[in-house]
Amino acid sequence: MAEGDLIIKDGVLVHEDELQEQFIRSSGPGGQNVNKVATAVQLRFDVINARGLPERVRERALKLAGSRATKEGHIIIEASRFRTQEQNRADARDRLAELIGRAAEPPPKPRKKTRPSRSSVERRLKAKAGRSTVKKMRGKVSSE
């Protein structure tokens, strides 16, 4: 395990050499500086060939990534929230770790089917009959 590796959960690890970072210019306002300094980070992670991820986590990570996933099985995260490269780099890595952490969560337990109790069914039918009689009594009164 290298120093730059991202430890997500037990058994789930992203190796430093599997991450590719490219620094790009940020969009939006920033004055003269915005056209000269490449502070935004584009983090690319090859999920398909990742050594530290189980197969189930790979599939879920690609599904959770949505439009950030490419057809080749790469996840691309762009971070340009901050004004320095280091902060954007840390932000991109944190977002990748959070995404893979959600993918590594165990699947939910299957739903156990339940049936209403006999007394609750009887109460419901009794209340239904009561509402029916109330509504019948709202009809027009005959003059006989």
Coordinates of N, CA and C in Angstrom, one line a residue:
M1 N 0.8 -1.2 0.0 CA 0.0 0.0 0.0 C 0.9 1.2 0.0
A2 N 0.7 2.1 -1.0 CA 1.5 3.3 -1.1 C 0.9 4.5 -0.3
E3 N 1.6 5.5 -0.2 CA 1.2 6.7 0.6 C -0.1 7.4 0.0
G4 N -0.2 7.5 -1.3 CA -1.3 8.2 -2.0 C -2.5 7.3 -2.2
D5 N -2.5 6.1 -1.8 CA -3.7 5.2 -2.0 C -4.9 5.7 -1.2
L6 N -6.1 5.6 -1.8 CA -7.3 5.9 -1.1 C -7.9 4.7 -0.5
I7 N -8.0 4.6 0.8 CA -8.6 3.5 1.5 C -10.1 3.9 1.7
I8 N -11.0 3.1 1.1 CA -12.4 3.4 1.2 C -13.0 2.7 2.3
K9 N -13.1 1.4 2.3 CA -13.6 0.5 3.4 C -12.7 -0.7 3.4
D10 N -13.0 -1.6 4.4 CA -12.2 -2.8 4.4 C -12.4 -3.7 3.2
G11 N -11.3 -4.0 2.5 CA -11.3 -4.8 1.3 C -11.5 -3.9 0.0
V12 N -11.7 -2.6 0.2 CA -11.9 -1.7 -1.0 C -10.8 -0.7 -1.0
L13 N -10.0 -0.6 -2.0 CA -8.8 0.2 -2.1 C -8.6 0.8 -3.5
V14 N -8.3 2.1 -3.6 CA -7.9 2.7 -4.9 C -6.5 3.0 -4.8
H15 N -5.7 2.4 -5.7 CA -4.3 2.6 -5.8 C -3.9 3.9 -6.4
E16 N -2.9 4.5 -6.0 CA -2.4 5.8 -6.5 C -2.1 5.8 -8.0
D17 N -1.5 4.7 -8.4 CA -1.1 4.6 -9.9 C -2.3 4.4 -10.8
E18 N -3.5 4.1 -10.3 CA -4.7 4.0 -11.1 C -5.4 5.3 -11.3
L19 N -4.9 6.4 -10.7 CA -5.6 7.7 -10.8 C -4.7 8.5 -11.8
Q20 N -5.4 9.2 -12.7 CA -4.7 10.1 -13.6 C -5.3 11.5 -13.4
E21 N -4.4 12.4 -13.1 CA -4.9 13.8 -12.9 C -4.4 14.7 -14.0
Q22 N -5.3 15.6 -14.4 CA -4.9 16.6 -15.4 C -5.5 17.9 -14.9
F23 N -4.6 18.9 -15.0 CA -5.0 20.2 -14.5 C -5.5 21.0 -15.7
I24 N -6.7 21.6 -15.6 CA -7.3 22.4 -16.7 C -7.7 23.7 -16.2
R25 N -8.0 24.6 -17.1 CA -8.4 26.0 -16.7 C -9.9 25.9 -16.2
S26 N -10.1 26.6 -15.2 CA -11.5 26.7 -14.6 C -12.4 27.6 -15.5
S27 N -13.6 27.3 -15.5 CA -14.6 28.2 -16.2 C -15.1 29.2 -15.2
G28 N -15.8 30.2 -15.8 CA -16.4 31.2 -14.9 C -15.5 32.4 -14.6
P29 N -16.0 33.3 -13.8 CA -15.3 34.5 -13.5 C -14.0 34.3 -12.7
G30 N -13.1 35.2 -12.9 CA -11.8 35.1 -12.2 C -10.8 36.2 -12.6
G31 N -11.2 37.1 -13.5 CA -10.4 38.1 -13.9 C -9.3 37.7 -14.8
Q32 N -8.1 38.4 -14.8 CA -7.0 38.0 -15.7 C -6.4 36.7 -15.3
N33 N -6.5 36.3 -14.1 CA -5.8 35.1 -13.6 C -6.4 33.8 -14.2
V34 N -7.7 33.9 -14.5 CA -8.4 32.7 -15.0 C -7.9 32.1 -16.3
N35 N -7.4 33.0 -17.1 CA -6.9 32.6 -18.4 C -5.4 32.1 -18.4
K36 N -4.8 32.2 -17.2 CA -3.3 31.9 -17.2 C -3.1 30.7 -16.3
V37 N -3.9 30.4 -15.3 CA -3.6 29.4 -14.3 C -4.6 28.2 -14.4
A38 N -4.0 27.0 -14.5 CA -4.9 25.8 -14.6 C -5.0 25.2 -13.2
T39 N -6.1 25.7 -12.5 CA -6.3 25.2 -11.1 C -7.3 24.1 -11.0
A40 N -8.2 24.0 -12.0 CA -9.2 22.9 -12.0 C -8.5 21.5 -12.2
V41 N -9.1 20.5 -11.6 CA -8.5 19.2 -11.7 C -9.5 18.2 -12.4
Q42 N -9.0 17.5 -13.3 CA -9.9 16.4 -14.0 C -9.2 15.1 -13.5
L43 N -10.0 14.4 -12.7 CA -9.5 13.1 -12.1 C -10.1 12.0 -12.9
R44 N -9.3 11.1 -13.5 CA -9.8 10.0 -14.3 C -9.4 8.7 -13.5
F45 N -10.4 7.8 -13.4 CA -10.2 6.5 -12.7 C -10.7 5.4 -13.5
D46 N -9.9 4.4 -13.9 CA -10.3 3.3 -14.7 C -10.9 2.2 -13.7
V47 N -12.2 2.2 -13.7 CA -12.9 1.3 -12.7 C -12.8 -0.2 -13.2
I48 N -12.9 -0.4 -14.5 CA -12.9 -1.8 -15.0 C -11.6 -2.5 -14.6
N49 N -10.5 -1.8 -14.7 CA -9.2 -2.5 -14.5 C -8.6 -2.2 -13.1
A50 N -9.4 -1.7 -12.2 CA -9.0 -1.4 -10.8 C -8.7 -2.7 -10.1
R51 N -7.5 -2.7 -9.5 CA -7.1 -4.0 -8.7 C -7.7 -4.1 -7.4
G52 N -8.0 -3.0 -6.7 CA -8.5 -3.0 -5.3 C -10.0 -3.0 -5.1
L53 N -10.7 -3.2 -6.2 CA -12.2 -3.2 -6.1 C -12.8 -4.6 -6.4
P54 N -13.7 -5.1 -5.6 CA -14.4 -6.3 -6.0 C -15.3 -6.1 -7.2
E55 N -15.7 -7.1 -7.8 CA -16.5 -7.0 -9.1 C -17.9 -6.3 -8.8
R56 N -18.5 -6.6 -7.7 CA -19.8 -6.0 -7.3 C -19.7 -4.4 -7.2
V57 N -18.5 -4.0 -6.5 CA -18.3 -2.6 -6.3 C -18.0 -1.9 -7.6
R58 N -17.3 -2.5 -8.6 CA -17.1 -1.9 -9.9 C -18.3 -1.6 -10.6
E59 N -19.2 -2.6 -10.6 CA -20.5 -2.5 -11.4 C -21.4 -1.4 -10.7
R60 N -21.4 -1.4 -9.4 CA -22.3 -0.3 -8.8 C -21.6 1.1 -8.9
A61 N -20.3 1.1 -8.9 CA -19.6 2.5 -9.0 C -19.9 3.0 -10.4
L62 N -19.9 2.2 -11.4 CA -20.2 2.7 -12.8 C -21.7 3.2 -12.9
K63 N -22.6 2.4 -12.2 CA -24.0 2.8 -12.2 C -24.2 4.1 -11.5
L64 N -23.6 4.2 -10.3 CA -23.8 5.4 -9.5 C -23.1 6.7 -10.2
A65 N -22.1 6.4 -11.0 CA -21.4 7.6 -11.6 C -22.2 8.2 -12.6
G66 N -23.1 7.5 -13.3 CA -24.0 8.1 -14.2 C -23.3 8.7 -15.4
S67 N -23.5 10.0 -15.6 CA -22.9 10.7 -16.8 C -21.4 10.9 -16.6
R68 N -20.9 10.7 -15.4 CA -19.4 10.9 -15.2 C -18.7 9.7 -15.6
A69 N -19.4 8.6 -16.0 CA -18.7 7.4 -16.5 C -18.7 7.4 -18.0
T70 N -17.6 6.9 -18.6 CA -17.4 6.8 -20.0 C -17.8 5.3 -20.4
K71 N -17.9 5.1 -21.7 CA -18.2 3.8 -22.3 C -17.0 2.9 -22.0
E72 N -15.8 3.4 -21.9 CA -14.6 2.5 -21.7 C -14.5 2.1 -20.2
G73 N -15.3 2.6 -19.3 CA -15.3 2.2 -17.9 C -14.5 3.1 -17.1
H74 N -14.3 4.4 -17.5 CA -13.5 5.4 -16.7 C -14.5 6.3 -16.0
I75 N -14.2 6.7 -14.8 CA -15.0 7.7 -14.1 C -14.2 9.0 -14.1
I76 N -14.8 10.1 -14.6 CA -14.1 11.4 -14.7 C -14.8 12.3 -13.7
I77 N -14.0 12.9 -12.8 CA -14.5 13.8 -11.9 C -13.7 15.1 -12.1
E78 N -14.5 16.2 -12.3 CA -13.9 17.5 -12.4 C -14.1 18.3 -11.2
A79 N -13.1 18.9 -10.6 CA -13.2 19.7 -9.4 C -12.6 21.1 -9.7
S80 N -13.4 22.1 -9.6 CA -13.0 23.5 -9.8 C -13.6 24.4 -8.7
R81 N -14.0 23.9 -7.6 CA -14.6 24.7 -6.6 C -13.7 25.7 -5.9
F82 N -12.4 25.3 -5.8 CA -11.5 26.1 -5.0 C -10.5 26.8 -6.0
R83 N -9.7 27.7 -5.4 CA -8.8 28.5 -6.3 C -7.4 27.9 -6.4
T84 N -7.1 26.9 -5.6 CA -5.8 26.3 -5.7 C -5.9 24.9 -6.2
Q85 N -4.8 24.4 -6.9 CA -4.7 23.1 -7.4 C -4.8 22.0 -6.3
E86 N -4.1 22.3 -5.2 CA -4.1 21.3 -4.1 C -5.5 21.0 -3.5
Q87 N -6.2 22.1 -3.3 CA -7.6 22.0 -2.7 C -8.5 21.3 -3.7
N88 N -8.4 21.6 -5.0 CA -9.3 21.0 -6.0 C -8.9 19.5 -6.2
R89 N -7.6 19.2 -6.1 CA -7.1 17.8 -6.1 C -7.7 17.0 -5.0
A90 N -7.6 17.6 -3.8 CA -8.2 16.9 -2.6 C -9.7 16.7 -2.7
D91 N -10.3 17.7 -3.2 CA -11.8 17.7 -3.4 C -12.2 16.6 -4.4
A92 N -11.5 16.5 -5.5 CA -11.8 15.4 -6.5 C -11.5 14.0 -5.9
R93 N -10.5 13.9 -5.1 CA -10.2 12.6 -4.5 C -11.3 12.2 -3.5
D94 N -11.7 13.2 -2.7 CA -12.7 13.0 -1.7 C -14.1 12.6 -2.4
R95 N -14.4 13.2 -3.5 CA -15.6 12.9 -4.2 C -15.6 11.5 -4.8
L96 N -14.4 11.1 -5.3 CA -14.2 9.8 -5.8 C -14.3 8.7 -4.7
A97 N -13.7 9.0 -3.5 CA -13.8 8.1 -2.4 C -15.2 8.0 -1.9
E98 N -16.0 9.1 -1.9 CA -17.4 9.0 -1.5 C -18.2 8.2 -2.4
L99 N -18.0 8.4 -3.7 CA -18.7 7.6 -4.7 C -18.4 6.1 -4.6
I100 N -17.2 5.7 -4.4 CA -16.8 4.3 -4.3 C -17.3 3.8 -3.0
G101 N -17.3 4.6 -1.9 CA -17.8 4.2 -0.6 C -19.3 3.9 -0.7
R102 N -20.1 4.6 -1.5 CA -21.5 4.3 -1.6 C -21.7 3.0 -2.4
A103 N -20.8 2.8 -3.4 CA -20.9 1.6 -4.2 C -20.5 0.4 -3.4
A104 N -19.7 0.6 -2.4 CA -19.2 -0.6 -1.6 C -20.2 -1.0 -0.4
E105 N -21.2 -0.2 -0.2 CA -22.2 -0.5 0.8 C -22.9 -1.8 0.5
P106 N -23.2 -2.6 1.5 CA -23.9 -3.9 1.2 C -25.3 -3.6 0.6
P107 N -25.8 -4.5 -0.2 CA -27.2 -4.3 -0.7 C -28.2 -4.4 0.4
P108 N -29.3 -3.7 0.3 CA -30.3 -3.8 1.4 C -30.9 -5.2 1.5
K109 N -31.4 -5.5 2.7 CA -32.0 -6.7 3.0 C -33.3 -6.8 2.2
P110 N -33.7 -8.0 1.7 CA -34.9 -8.2 1.0 C -36.1 -7.9 1.9
R111 N -37.2 -7.3 1.3 CA -38.4 -7.0 2.1 C -39.1 -8.3 2.5
K112 N -39.5 -8.3 3.8 CA -40.2 -9.4 4.3 C -41.7 -9.1 4.1
K113 N -42.5 -10.0 3.4 CA -43.9 -9.8 3.2 C -44.6 -10.0 4.5
T114 N -45.6 -9.0 4.8 CA -46.4 -9.1 6.0 C -47.9 -9.1 5.6
R115 N -48.7 -9.6 6.4 CA -50.2 -9.5 6.2 C -50.8 -8.8 7.4
P116 N -51.9 -8.1 7.1 CA -52.6 -7.4 8.2 C -53.3 -8.5 9.1
S117 N -53.4 -8.1 10.4 CA -54.0 -9.1 11.3 C -55.5 -9.2 11.1
R118 N -56.1 -10.2 11.6 CA -57.5 -10.4 11.3 C -58.4 -9.3 12.0
S119 N -58.0 -8.9 13.2 CA -58.7 -7.8 13.9 C -58.6 -6.5 13.1
S120 N -57.4 -6.2 12.6 CA -57.3 -4.9 11.8 C -58.2 -5.0 10.6
V121 N -58.3 -6.1 9.9 CA -59.2 -6.2 8.7 C -60.6 -6.0 9.1
E122 N -61.0 -6.6 10.3 CA -62.4 -6.5 10.8 C -62.7 -5.0 11.1
R123 N -61.7 -4.3 11.8 CA -61.9 -2.9 12.1 C -62.1 -2.1 10.9
R124 N -61.3 -2.3 9.8 CA -61.4 -1.6 8.6 C -62.7 -1.8 7.9
L125 N -63.2 -3.0 7.9 CA -64.5 -3.3 7.2 C -65.6 -2.7 8.0
K126 N -65.5 -2.7 9.4 CA -66.6 -2.1 10.2 C -66.6 -0.6 10.0
A127 N -65.5 0.1 9.9 CA -65.4 1.5 9.7 C -65.9 1.8 8.3
K128 N -65.7 1.0 7.3 CA -66.1 1.2 5.9 C -67.7 1.1 5.9
A129 N -68.2 0.1 6.6 CA -69.7 0.0 6.6 C -70.3 1.2 7.3
G130 N -69.7 1.7 8.4 CA -70.2 2.9 9.1 C -70.2 4.1 8.2
R131 N -69.1 4.3 7.4 CA -69.1 5.4 6.4 C -70.2 5.3 5.4
S132 N -70.4 4.0 5.0 CA -71.4 3.8 4.0 C -72.8 4.2 4.5
T133 N -73.1 3.8 5.7 CA -74.5 4.2 6.2 C -74.6 5.7 6.4
V134 N -73.5 6.4 6.8 CA -73.5 7.8 7.0 C -73.8 8.5 5.6
K135 N -73.2 8.0 4.6 CA -73.4 8.6 3.3 C -74.8 8.3 2.7
K136 N -75.4 7.1 3.1 CA -76.7 6.8 2.6 C -77.7 7.7 3.3
M137 N -77.5 8.1 4.5 CA -78.4 9.0 5.2 C -78.4 10.4 4.7
R138 N -77.4 10.7 3.9 CA -77.3 12.1 3.3 C -78.2 12.3 2.1
G139 N -78.9 11.3 1.7 CA -79.8 11.3 0.5 C -81.0 12.2 0.8
K140 N -81.8 12.4 -0.3 CA -83.0 13.3 -0.2 C -84.0 12.6 0.7
V141 N -84.7 13.5 1.5 CA -85.7 13.0 2.4 C -87.1 12.9 1.6
S142 N -87.7 11.8 1.7 CA -89.0 11.7 1.0 C -90.1 12.2 1.8
S143 N -91.2 12.7 1.2 CA -92.3 13.3 2.0 C -93.4 12.4 2.2
E144 N -93.2 11.1 2.4 CA -94.2 10.1 2.7 C -94.5 10.0 4.1

